[in-house]
Coordinates of N, CA, C and O in Angstrom, one line a residue:
M1 N -15.8 18.8 -12.6 CA -16.1 17.5 -12.1 C -14.9 17.1 -11.2 O -13.7 17.2 -11.6
Q2 N -15.1 16.6 -10.0 CA -14.1 16.2 -9.1 C -13.5 14.8 -9.6 O -14.2 13.9 -9.9
R3 N -12.2 14.7 -9.5 CA -11.5 13.5 -9.9 C -11.7 12.5 -8.8 O -11.8 12.8 -7.6
R4 N -11.7 11.2 -9.2 CA -11.8 10.1 -8.2 C -10.6 10.1 -7.3 O -9.5 10.3 -7.7
R5 N -10.9 9.9 -6.0 CA -9.8 9.8 -5.0 C -9.3 8.3 -5.0 O -10.0 7.4 -5.3
F6 N -8.1 8.2 -4.5 CA -7.4 6.9 -4.5 C -6.9 6.6 -3.1 O -6.5 7.5 -2.4
V7 N -6.8 5.3 -2.9 CA -6.1 4.7 -1.7 C -4.8 4.1 -2.3 O -4.9 3.2 -3.1
V8 N -3.7 4.5 -1.8 CA -2.4 4.0 -2.2 C -1.9 3.0 -1.1 O -1.7 3.4 0.1
L9 N -1.8 1.7 -1.4 CA -1.6 0.7 -0.4 C -0.2 0.1 -0.6 O 0.3 -0.2 -1.7
D10 N 0.5 -0.1 0.5 CA 1.7 -0.9 0.5 C 1.3 -2.4 0.4 O 0.1 -2.7 0.6
R11 N 2.2 -3.2 -0.1 CA 1.8 -4.6 -0.3 C 2.2 -5.5 1.0 O 1.3 -5.8 1.8
D12 N 3.5 -5.8 1.2 CA 3.9 -6.7 2.2 C 3.7 -6.1 3.6 O 4.2 -5.0 3.9
G13 N 2.9 -6.8 4.4 CA 2.6 -6.4 5.8 C 1.4 -5.5 5.9 O 0.9 -5.2 7.0
T14 N 0.9 -5.1 4.7 CA -0.4 -4.3 4.7 C -1.5 -5.1 4.1 O -2.6 -5.3 4.7
I15 N -1.3 -5.7 2.9 CA -2.3 -6.5 2.2 C -2.0 -8.0 2.5 O -2.9 -8.7 2.7
N16 N -0.8 -8.4 2.4 CA -0.4 -9.8 2.6 C 0.6 -9.9 3.7 O 1.3 -9.0 4.1
V17 N 0.6 -11.2 4.2 CA 1.6 -11.5 5.3 C 3.0 -11.3 4.7 O 3.3 -11.7 3.6
D18 N 3.8 -10.6 5.5 CA 5.2 -10.2 5.1 C 6.1 -11.4 5.2 O 6.3 -11.9 6.3
R19 N 6.5 -12.0 4.0 CA 7.4 -13.1 4.0 C 8.7 -12.5 3.4 O 8.7 -12.1 2.3
H20 N 9.7 -12.3 4.2 CA 10.9 -11.7 3.8 C 11.4 -12.1 2.4 O 11.6 -13.2 2.2
F21 N 11.4 -11.1 1.5 CA 11.7 -11.4 0.1 C 10.9 -12.5 -0.5 O 11.4 -13.5 -1.0
L22 N 9.6 -12.4 -0.5 CA 8.6 -13.3 -1.1 C 9.0 -13.5 -2.5 O 9.1 -12.6 -3.3
A23 N 9.3 -14.8 -2.9 CA 9.7 -15.1 -4.2 C 8.8 -16.1 -5.0 O 9.0 -16.4 -6.1
D24 N 7.8 -16.6 -4.3 CA 7.0 -17.7 -4.8 C 5.5 -17.3 -4.6 O 5.1 -17.1 -3.5
P25 N 4.7 -17.2 -5.7 CA 3.3 -16.9 -5.5 C 2.6 -17.8 -4.6 O 1.6 -17.3 -4.0
A26 N 3.0 -19.0 -4.4 CA 2.4 -19.9 -3.5 C 2.4 -19.5 -2.0 O 1.6 -19.8 -1.2
G27 N 3.4 -18.6 -1.7 CA 3.6 -18.1 -0.4 C 2.8 -16.8 -0.1 O 2.8 -16.3 1.0
F28 N 2.0 -16.3 -1.2 CA 1.2 -15.1 -1.0 C 0.0 -15.4 -0.2 O -0.8 -16.3 -0.5
E29 N -0.2 -14.7 1.0 CA -1.3 -15.0 1.9 C -1.9 -13.6 2.3 O -1.2 -12.8 2.9
L30 N -3.2 -13.4 2.0 CA -3.8 -12.2 2.4 C -3.9 -12.1 4.0 O -4.1 -13.1 4.6
I31 N -3.7 -10.9 4.5 CA -3.9 -10.7 5.9 C -5.4 -10.7 6.2 O -6.1 -10.1 5.4
G32 N -5.8 -11.2 7.3 CA -7.2 -11.2 7.7 C -7.8 -9.8 7.6 O -7.2 -8.9 8.2
G33 N -8.9 -9.7 7.0 CA -9.6 -8.4 6.9 C -9.1 -7.5 5.8 O -9.7 -6.5 5.5
A34 N -8.0 -7.9 5.1 CA -7.5 -7.0 4.0 C -8.4 -6.9 2.9 O -8.7 -5.8 2.4
A35 N -8.9 -8.0 2.4 CA -9.8 -8.0 1.2 C -11.1 -7.3 1.6 O -11.6 -6.5 0.8
E36 N -11.6 -7.5 2.8 CA -12.9 -6.9 3.2 C -12.7 -5.4 3.2 O -13.6 -4.6 2.8
G37 N -11.6 -5.0 3.8 CA -11.3 -3.5 3.9 C -11.2 -2.9 2.5 O -11.7 -1.8 2.2
M38 N -10.5 -3.6 1.6 CA -10.3 -3.1 0.3 C -11.6 -3.0 -0.5 O -11.9 -2.1 -1.3
R39 N -12.4 -4.0 -0.3 CA -13.8 -4.1 -0.9 C -14.6 -2.9 -0.5 O -15.2 -2.2 -1.3
R40 N -14.5 -2.6 0.8 CA -15.3 -1.4 1.4 C -14.8 -0.1 0.8 O -15.5 0.8 0.4
L41 N -13.5 0.0 0.6 CA -12.9 1.2 0.0 C -13.4 1.4 -1.4 O -13.7 2.5 -1.8
A42 N -13.4 0.3 -2.2 CA -13.9 0.4 -3.5 C -15.4 0.7 -3.5 O -15.9 1.5 -4.4
Q43 N -16.2 0.2 -2.6 CA -17.6 0.6 -2.5 C -17.8 2.0 -2.2 O -18.8 2.6 -2.5
L44 N -16.8 2.6 -1.5 CA -16.9 4.1 -1.3 C -16.5 4.9 -2.5 O -16.6 6.1 -2.5
G45 N -16.2 4.2 -3.6 CA -15.9 4.9 -4.9 C -14.4 5.3 -5.0 O -14.1 6.0 -5.9
L46 N -13.6 4.7 -4.2 CA -12.2 5.0 -4.2 C -11.4 4.1 -5.1 O -11.7 2.9 -5.2
G47 N -10.4 4.6 -5.8 CA -9.5 3.7 -6.6 C -8.5 3.1 -5.7 O -8.3 3.6 -4.6
L48 N -8.0 1.9 -6.1 CA -7.1 1.2 -5.3 C -5.8 0.9 -6.1 O -5.9 0.3 -7.2
V49 N -4.7 1.4 -5.6 CA -3.4 1.2 -6.2 C -2.4 0.7 -5.2 O -2.4 1.2 -4.1
V50 N -1.6 -0.3 -5.6 CA -0.5 -0.8 -4.8 C 0.8 -0.2 -5.2 O 1.1 -0.1 -6.4
V51 N 1.6 0.3 -4.2 CA 2.9 0.9 -4.5 C 3.8 0.1 -3.5 O 3.7 0.2 -2.3
T52 N 4.8 -0.6 -4.1 CA 5.6 -1.5 -3.2 C 7.1 -1.5 -3.6 O 7.4 -1.4 -4.8
N53 N 8.0 -1.5 -2.6 CA 9.4 -1.7 -2.8 C 9.7 -3.2 -2.9 O 9.2 -3.9 -2.0
Q54 N 10.4 -3.6 -3.9 CA 10.8 -5.0 -4.1 C 12.3 -5.1 -4.3 O 12.7 -5.5 -5.4
S55 N 13.1 -4.7 -3.3 CA 14.5 -4.7 -3.5 C 15.1 -6.0 -3.7 O 16.3 -6.1 -4.1
G56 N 14.4 -7.1 -3.4 CA 14.9 -8.5 -3.7 C 15.3 -8.6 -5.1 O 16.2 -9.4 -5.4
V57 N 14.7 -7.9 -6.1 CA 15.1 -8.0 -7.5 C 16.4 -7.4 -7.6 O 17.3 -8.0 -8.2
G58 N 16.7 -6.2 -7.1 CA 18.0 -5.5 -7.2 C 19.1 -6.3 -6.5 O 20.2 -6.2 -6.9
R59 N 18.7 -7.0 -5.5 CA 19.7 -7.8 -4.7 C 20.0 -9.2 -5.4 O 20.8 -9.9 -4.9
G60 N 19.2 -9.5 -6.4 CA 19.4 -10.8 -7.1 C 18.7 -12.0 -6.4 O 19.0 -13.1 -6.6
I61 N 17.8 -11.7 -5.4 CA 17.2 -12.7 -4.6 C 15.9 -13.2 -5.3 O 15.5 -14.4 -5.2
V62 N 15.2 -12.3 -6.0 CA 13.9 -12.5 -6.6 C 14.0 -12.0 -8.0 O 14.7 -10.9 -8.2
D63 N 13.4 -12.6 -9.0 CA 13.5 -12.1 -10.3 C 12.2 -11.4 -10.7 O 11.1 -11.6 -10.0
S64 N 12.2 -10.6 -11.7 CA 11.0 -9.8 -12.1 C 9.8 -10.6 -12.5 O 8.7 -10.3 -12.2
D65 N 10.1 -11.8 -13.1 CA 9.0 -12.7 -13.4 C 8.3 -13.2 -12.2 O 7.0 -13.3 -12.1
A66 N 9.0 -13.5 -11.1 CA 8.4 -13.9 -9.8 C 7.6 -12.8 -9.2 O 6.5 -13.0 -8.8
V67 N 8.1 -11.6 -9.3 CA 7.3 -10.4 -8.8 C 6.0 -10.3 -9.6 O 4.9 -10.1 -9.0
A68 N 6.1 -10.4 -10.9 CA 4.9 -10.4 -11.7 C 3.9 -11.5 -11.4 O 2.7 -11.3 -11.3
A69 N 4.4 -12.7 -11.1 CA 3.6 -13.8 -10.8 C 2.9 -13.6 -9.4 O 1.7 -14.0 -9.2
I70 N 3.6 -13.0 -8.5 CA 3.1 -12.7 -7.2 C 2.0 -11.7 -7.3 O 0.9 -11.8 -6.7
H71 N 2.2 -10.7 -8.1 CA 1.2 -9.7 -8.3 C -0.1 -10.2 -9.0 O -1.2 -9.9 -8.7
D72 N 0.1 -11.2 -9.9 CA -1.0 -11.9 -10.5 C -1.8 -12.7 -9.5 O -3.0 -12.7 -9.5
E73 N -1.1 -13.3 -8.6 CA -1.7 -14.1 -7.5 C -2.4 -13.2 -6.5 O -3.6 -13.5 -6.1
M74 N -1.8 -12.0 -6.2 CA -2.5 -11.1 -5.4 C -3.8 -10.6 -6.0 O -4.9 -10.6 -5.4
A75 N -3.8 -10.3 -7.3 CA -5.0 -9.8 -8.0 C -6.0 -10.9 -8.1 O -7.2 -10.7 -7.9
R76 N -5.6 -12.2 -8.3 CA -6.5 -13.3 -8.3 C -7.2 -13.5 -7.0 O -8.4 -13.6 -6.9
Q77 N -6.4 -13.5 -5.9 CA -7.0 -13.6 -4.6 C -8.0 -12.5 -4.2 O -9.0 -12.7 -3.6
L78 N -7.6 -11.3 -4.5 CA -8.4 -10.1 -4.2 C -9.7 -10.2 -5.1 O -10.8 -9.9 -4.6
E79 N -9.6 -10.5 -6.3 CA -10.7 -10.6 -7.2 C -11.7 -11.7 -6.7 O -12.9 -11.5 -6.8
A80 N -11.2 -12.7 -6.1 CA -12.1 -13.8 -5.5 C -13.0 -13.2 -4.4 O -14.0 -13.7 -4.1
H81 N -12.5 -12.0 -3.8 CA -13.2 -11.3 -2.8 C -13.9 -10.1 -3.3 O -14.4 -9.2 -2.5
G82 N -14.0 -10.0 -4.6 CA -14.7 -8.8 -5.2 C -13.9 -7.6 -5.3 O -14.5 -6.5 -5.4
V83 N -12.6 -7.7 -5.2 CA -11.7 -6.5 -5.2 C -10.9 -6.4 -6.5 O -10.2 -7.4 -6.8
L84 N -11.0 -5.3 -7.2 CA -10.2 -5.1 -8.4 C -9.2 -3.9 -8.2 O -9.6 -2.9 -7.7
L85 N -8.0 -4.2 -8.5 CA -7.0 -3.1 -8.3 C -6.9 -2.3 -9.6 O -7.0 -2.8 -10.7
D86 N -6.7 -1.0 -9.4 CA -6.5 -0.1 -10.5 C -5.1 -0.1 -11.1 O -4.8 0.2 -12.2
G87 N -4.2 -0.5 -10.2 CA -2.8 -0.6 -10.7 C -1.9 -1.1 -9.6 O -2.2 -1.1 -8.4
V88 N -0.7 -1.6 -10.0 CA 0.3 -2.1 -9.1 C 1.7 -1.5 -9.7 O 2.0 -1.7 -10.8
Y89 N 2.3 -0.8 -8.8 CA 3.6 -0.1 -9.2 C 4.7 -0.6 -8.2 O 4.4 -0.6 -7.0
W90 N 5.8 -1.0 -8.7 CA 6.8 -1.5 -7.8 C 8.2 -1.1 -8.2 O 8.5 -0.8 -9.4
C91 N 9.1 -0.9 -7.2 CA 10.4 -0.5 -7.4 C 11.4 -1.7 -7.2 O 11.3 -2.3 -6.1
P92 N 12.2 -2.0 -8.1 CA 13.1 -3.2 -8.0 C 14.5 -2.8 -7.4 O 15.3 -3.7 -7.2
H93 N 14.7 -1.6 -7.0 CA 16.0 -1.1 -6.6 C 16.3 -1.4 -5.2 O 15.4 -1.4 -4.3
R94 N 17.6 -1.4 -4.9 CA 18.1 -1.5 -3.5 C 18.1 -0.1 -2.9 O 18.2 0.9 -3.6
P95 N 18.0 -0.1 -1.5 CA 18.0 1.2 -0.9 C 19.2 2.1 -1.3 O 19.1 3.3 -1.5
E96 N 20.4 1.5 -1.4 CA 21.6 2.3 -1.8 C 21.6 2.8 -3.2 O 22.5 3.6 -3.6
D97 N 20.7 2.4 -4.1 CA 20.7 2.8 -5.5 C 20.3 4.2 -5.6 O 20.5 4.8 -6.7
G98 N 19.6 4.8 -4.7 CA 19.2 6.2 -4.7 C 18.2 6.6 -5.8 O 18.2 7.7 -6.3
C99 N 17.4 5.6 -6.2 CA 16.4 5.9 -7.3 C 15.2 6.8 -6.7 O 15.1 6.9 -5.5
E100 N 14.5 7.3 -7.7 CA 13.4 8.2 -7.3 C 12.1 7.4 -7.0 O 11.1 7.9 -6.5
C101 N 12.1 6.1 -7.4 CA 10.9 5.3 -7.3 C 10.8 4.5 -6.0 O 9.7 4.1 -5.6
R102 N 11.9 4.4 -5.3 CA 11.8 3.7 -4.0 C 11.3 4.5 -2.9 O 11.7 5.6 -2.6
K103 N 10.2 3.9 -2.2 CA 9.7 4.6 -1.1 C 10.8 4.8 0.0 O 11.6 3.9 0.2
P104 N 10.9 5.9 0.7 CA 9.9 7.0 0.8 C 9.9 8.0 -0.2 O 9.1 9.0 -0.2
R105 N 10.7 7.9 -1.3 CA 10.6 8.9 -2.4 C 9.3 8.7 -3.1 O 8.6 7.7 -3.0
T106 N 8.8 9.7 -3.8 CA 7.5 9.8 -4.3 C 7.3 9.4 -5.8 O 6.2 9.5 -6.4
G107 N 8.4 8.9 -6.4 CA 8.4 8.7 -7.9 C 7.3 7.7 -8.3 O 6.5 8.0 -9.3
L108 N 7.1 6.6 -7.7 CA 6.0 5.7 -8.1 C 4.6 6.2 -7.8 O 3.7 6.1 -8.7
L109 N 4.4 6.9 -6.7 CA 3.1 7.5 -6.4 C 2.8 8.6 -7.5 O 1.7 8.7 -8.0
E110 N 3.8 9.4 -7.8 CA 3.6 10.4 -8.9 C 3.3 9.8 -10.2 O 2.4 10.2 -10.9
R111 N 4.0 8.7 -10.6 CA 3.7 8.0 -11.8 C 2.3 7.5 -11.8 O 1.5 7.6 -12.8
A112 N 1.9 6.8 -10.7 CA 0.5 6.3 -10.6 C -0.5 7.4 -10.7 O -1.5 7.2 -11.4
S113 N -0.3 8.5 -10.1 CA -1.2 9.6 -10.1 C -1.4 10.2 -11.5 O -2.5 10.5 -11.9
V114 N -0.4 10.2 -12.3 CA -0.4 10.7 -13.7 C -1.2 9.6 -14.6 O -2.1 9.9 -15.3
E115 N -0.7 8.4 -14.5 CA -1.3 7.3 -15.3 C -2.8 7.0 -15.0 O -3.6 6.7 -15.8
L116 N -3.1 7.2 -13.7 CA -4.5 6.9 -13.3 C -5.3 8.1 -13.1 O -6.5 8.0 -12.7
S117 N -4.7 9.3 -13.3 CA -5.4 10.6 -13.3 C -6.1 10.9 -11.9 O -7.3 11.0 -11.8
F118 N -5.2 10.9 -10.9 CA -5.8 11.3 -9.6 C -4.8 12.3 -8.9 O -3.6 12.4 -9.3
D119 N -5.3 13.1 -8.0 CA -4.6 14.1 -7.3 C -3.9 13.4 -6.1 O -4.6 13.0 -5.2
P120 N -2.6 13.3 -6.1 CA -2.0 12.5 -5.0 C -2.2 13.2 -3.6 O -2.1 12.6 -2.6
T121 N -2.4 14.6 -3.6 CA -2.6 15.2 -2.3 C -4.0 14.9 -1.8 O -4.2 15.1 -0.6
Q122 N -4.8 14.3 -2.6 CA -6.2 13.9 -2.1 C -6.2 12.4 -1.8 O -7.3 11.9 -1.5
A123 N -5.1 11.8 -1.9 CA -5.1 10.3 -1.7 C -4.9 10.0 -0.3 O -4.6 10.8 0.6
F124 N -5.2 8.7 0.0 CA -4.9 8.1 1.3 C -3.8 7.1 1.1 O -3.9 6.2 0.3
V125 N -2.7 7.2 1.9 CA -1.6 6.3 1.8 C -1.6 5.4 3.0 O -1.6 5.9 4.2
V126 N -1.7 4.1 2.8 CA -1.8 3.1 3.9 C -0.6 2.1 3.8 O -0.4 1.5 2.8
G127 N 0.1 2.0 5.0 CA 1.2 1.1 5.0 C 1.6 0.7 6.4 O 1.1 1.3 7.4
D128 N 2.6 -0.2 6.5 CA 3.0 -0.6 7.9 C 4.4 -0.2 8.2 O 4.9 -0.6 9.3
R129 N 5.0 0.7 7.4 CA 6.4 1.1 7.7 C 6.6 2.6 7.6 O 5.8 3.3 6.9
P130 N 7.6 3.1 8.2 CA 7.9 4.6 8.1 C 7.9 5.1 6.6 O 7.4 6.1 6.3
R131 N 8.6 4.3 5.8 CA 8.7 4.7 4.4 C 7.4 5.0 3.7 O 7.3 5.8 2.8
D132 N 6.4 4.2 4.1 CA 5.0 4.4 3.5 C 4.5 5.7 3.9 O 4.0 6.5 3.1
I133 N 4.5 6.0 5.2 CA 4.0 7.2 5.8 C 4.8 8.4 5.3 O 4.2 9.4 5.0
E134 N 6.1 8.3 5.3 CA 7.0 9.4 4.8 C 6.7 9.7 3.4 O 6.6 10.9 3.0
M135 N 6.4 8.7 2.5 CA 6.1 9.0 1.1 C 4.8 9.8 1.1 O 4.6 10.8 0.3
G136 N 3.8 9.3 1.8 CA 2.5 10.0 1.8 C 2.6 11.4 2.3 O 2.0 12.4 1.7
Q137 N 3.4 11.6 3.4 CA 3.6 13.0 3.9 C 4.3 13.9 2.9 O 4.0 15.0 2.8
A138 N 5.3 13.3 2.2 CA 6.1 14.1 1.3 C 5.2 14.6 0.1 O 5.5 15.7 -0.4
I139 N 4.2 13.9 -0.2 CA 3.3 14.3 -1.3 C 2.1 15.1 -0.8 O 1.3 15.6 -1.6
G140 N 1.8 15.1 0.5 CA 0.7 15.8 1.0 C -0.6 15.0 1.1 O -1.7 15.6 1.3
A141 N -0.4 13.7 1.1 CA -1.6 12.8 1.3 C -2.0 12.6 2.7 O -1.2 12.9 3.6
T142 N -3.1 12.0 3.0 CA -3.5 11.6 4.3 C -2.9 10.2 4.6 O -3.0 9.3 3.7
T143 N -2.2 10.0 5.7 CA -1.5 8.8 5.9 C -2.2 7.9 7.0 O -2.6 8.5 8.0
L144 N -2.1 6.6 6.8 CA -2.6 5.7 7.8 C -1.6 4.6 8.0 O -1.2 3.9 7.1
L145 N -1.2 4.4 9.3 CA -0.3 3.3 9.6 C -1.1 2.1 10.1 O -2.0 2.3 11.0
V146 N -1.0 1.0 9.5 CA -1.7 -0.2 9.9 C -0.7 -1.0 10.9 O 0.5 -1.0 10.8
R147 N -1.3 -1.6 11.9 CA -0.6 -2.3 12.9 C -0.2 -3.7 12.5 O 0.5 -4.4 13.2
T148 N -0.7 -4.1 11.3 CA -0.3 -5.4 10.7 C 1.2 -5.3 10.3 O 1.8 -4.2 10.3
G149 N 1.7 -6.4 9.9 CA 3.1 -6.4 9.4 C 4.0 -5.8 10.5 O 4.0 -6.3 11.7
H150 N 4.8 -4.8 10.2 CA 5.7 -4.2 11.2 C 5.1 -2.9 11.8 O 5.8 -2.3 12.6
G151 N 3.8 -2.6 11.5 CA 3.2 -1.4 11.9 C 3.2 -1.2 13.5 O 3.5 -0.1 14.0
A152 N 2.8 -2.2 14.2 CA 2.7 -2.1 15.6 C 4.1 -1.8 16.3 O 4.1 -0.9 17.2
R153 N 5.1 -2.3 15.7 CA 6.5 -2.0 16.3 C 6.8 -0.6 16.0 O 7.3 0.1 16.9
F154 N 6.6 -0.1 14.8 CA 6.9 1.3 14.4 C 6.0 2.2 15.2 O 6.5 3.3 15.6
E155 N 4.8 1.9 15.5 CA 3.9 2.7 16.3 C 4.6 2.8 17.7 O 4.7 3.9 18.3
R156 N 5.0 1.7 18.3 CA 5.6 1.7 19.7 C 6.9 2.6 19.7 O 7.1 3.3 20.6
E157 N 7.7 2.5 18.6 CA 8.9 3.2 18.6 C 8.7 4.7 18.5 O 9.5 5.5 18.9
G158 N 7.5 5.1 17.9 CA 7.1 6.5 17.9 C 8.0 7.4 17.0 O 8.0 8.6 17.1
R159 N 8.6 6.8 16.0 CA 9.5 7.6 15.1 C 8.7 8.3 14.0 O 9.2 9.2 13.3
I160 N 7.5 7.8 13.8 CA 6.7 8.4 12.7 C 5.3 8.9 13.3 O 4.9 8.5 14.3
R161 N 4.8 9.9 12.6 CA 3.5 10.5 13.0 C 2.5 10.5 11.9 O 2.3 11.5 11.2
P162 N 1.9 9.3 11.7 CA 0.9 9.3 10.7 C -0.4 10.1 11.1 O -0.5 10.4 12.3
D163 N -1.2 10.4 10.1 CA -2.5 11.0 10.5 C -3.4 10.1 11.3 O -4.1 10.6 12.2
H164 N -3.4 8.8 11.0 CA -4.2 7.9 11.7 C -3.4 6.6 11.9 O -2.6 6.2 11.1
V165 N -3.7 5.9 13.0 CA -3.2 4.5 13.2 C -4.4 3.6 13.4 O -5.3 3.9 14.1
V166 N -4.3 2.5 12.6 CA -5.5 1.5 12.6 C -4.9 0.1 12.8 O -3.8 -0.1 12.5
N167 N -5.8 -0.8 13.1 CA -5.4 -2.2 13.3 C -5.1 -2.9 12.0 O -4.1 -3.7 11.9
D168 N -5.9 -2.6 11.0 CA -5.8 -3.4 9.7 C -6.5 -2.6 8.6 O -7.0 -1.5 8.9
L169 N -6.6 -3.2 7.5 CA -7.2 -2.5 6.3 C -8.8 -2.4 6.5 O -9.4 -1.5 6.0
R170 N -9.3 -3.3 7.3 CA -10.8 -3.2 7.6 C -11.0 -1.9 8.4 O -11.9 -1.1 8.0
E171 N -10.2 -1.7 9.4 CA -10.4 -0.4 10.2 C -9.9 0.8 9.4 O -10.5 1.9 9.5
A172 N -9.0 0.7 8.5 CA -8.6 1.8 7.6 C -9.8 2.2 6.8 O -10.0 3.4 6.6
A173 N -10.5 1.2 6.3 CA -11.7 1.6 5.5 C -12.7 2.3 6.3 O -13.4 3.2 5.8
E174 N -12.9 1.9 7.5 CA -13.9 2.6 8.4 C -13.4 4.1 8.6 O -14.3 5.0 8.5
V175 N -12.2 4.3 8.9 CA -11.7 5.7 9.1 C -11.8 6.5 7.9 O -12.3 7.6 7.9
I176 N -11.3 5.9 6.7 CA -11.4 6.7 5.5 C -12.9 7.0 5.1 O -13.2 8.1 4.7
G177 N -13.7 6.0 5.4 CA -15.2 6.2 5.1 C -15.7 7.4 5.9 O -16.4 8.3 5.4
R178 N -15.3 7.5 7.2 CA -15.7 8.7 8.0 C -15.1 10.0 7.5 O -15.8 11.0 7.6
L179 N -13.9 9.9 7.0 CA -13.3 11.1 6.5 C -13.9 11.7 5.2 O -14.0 12.9 5.0
I180 N -14.3 10.8 4.3 CA -14.9 11.2 3.1 C -16.5 11.4 3.1 O -17.0 12.1 2.3
E181 N -17.1 10.7 4.1 CA -18.5 10.8 4.3 C -18.8 11.1 5.8 O -19.3 10.3 6.5
P182 N -18.4 12.3 6.2 CA -18.5 12.6 7.7 C -19.9 12.5 8.3 O -20.0 12.3 9.5
S183 N -20.9 12.5 7.5 CA -22.3 12.4 8.1 C -22.6 11.0 8.5 O -23.6 10.7 9.1
H184 N -21.8 10.0 8.1 CA -22.1 8.6 8.4 C -21.4 8.1 9.6 O -20.4 8.5 10.0

């Protein structure tokens, strides 16, 4: 039996409006089309997991309870659109800490794949920054850069080469749908 495939999503700039070091759940705002795209991905039978760097915790700007409250608000807003997440994994460390869980390293994605029982090489990694794409490439996943958040700027700079570039999560769902169901 084939294991369920997963979409690994960045949070800030991909699912929600990027508010530099978001510390209050009241500031959480879904990007237009994000919930619709995620709902379509779930309808395709794909699991949905969020993997996000939250260095504001390591920097002392945001505390862990605030991150948990923001993730609760994200889940609440997505659920209101019929979207259920299979998991949320986050790294509290600063870039200079050298941890294995901070993207572009693959520690969080590897942990999610073990805990949720999916093959990370068969996953789709979607994000708006080079570190998202680099994490996906390092593990052998299919990568999609969204132009939301910082994605359009990184696309223009040409520093990264994702497998696909899309406008938003709605378009990401269309591309992934064609990849897994080529006859449609």
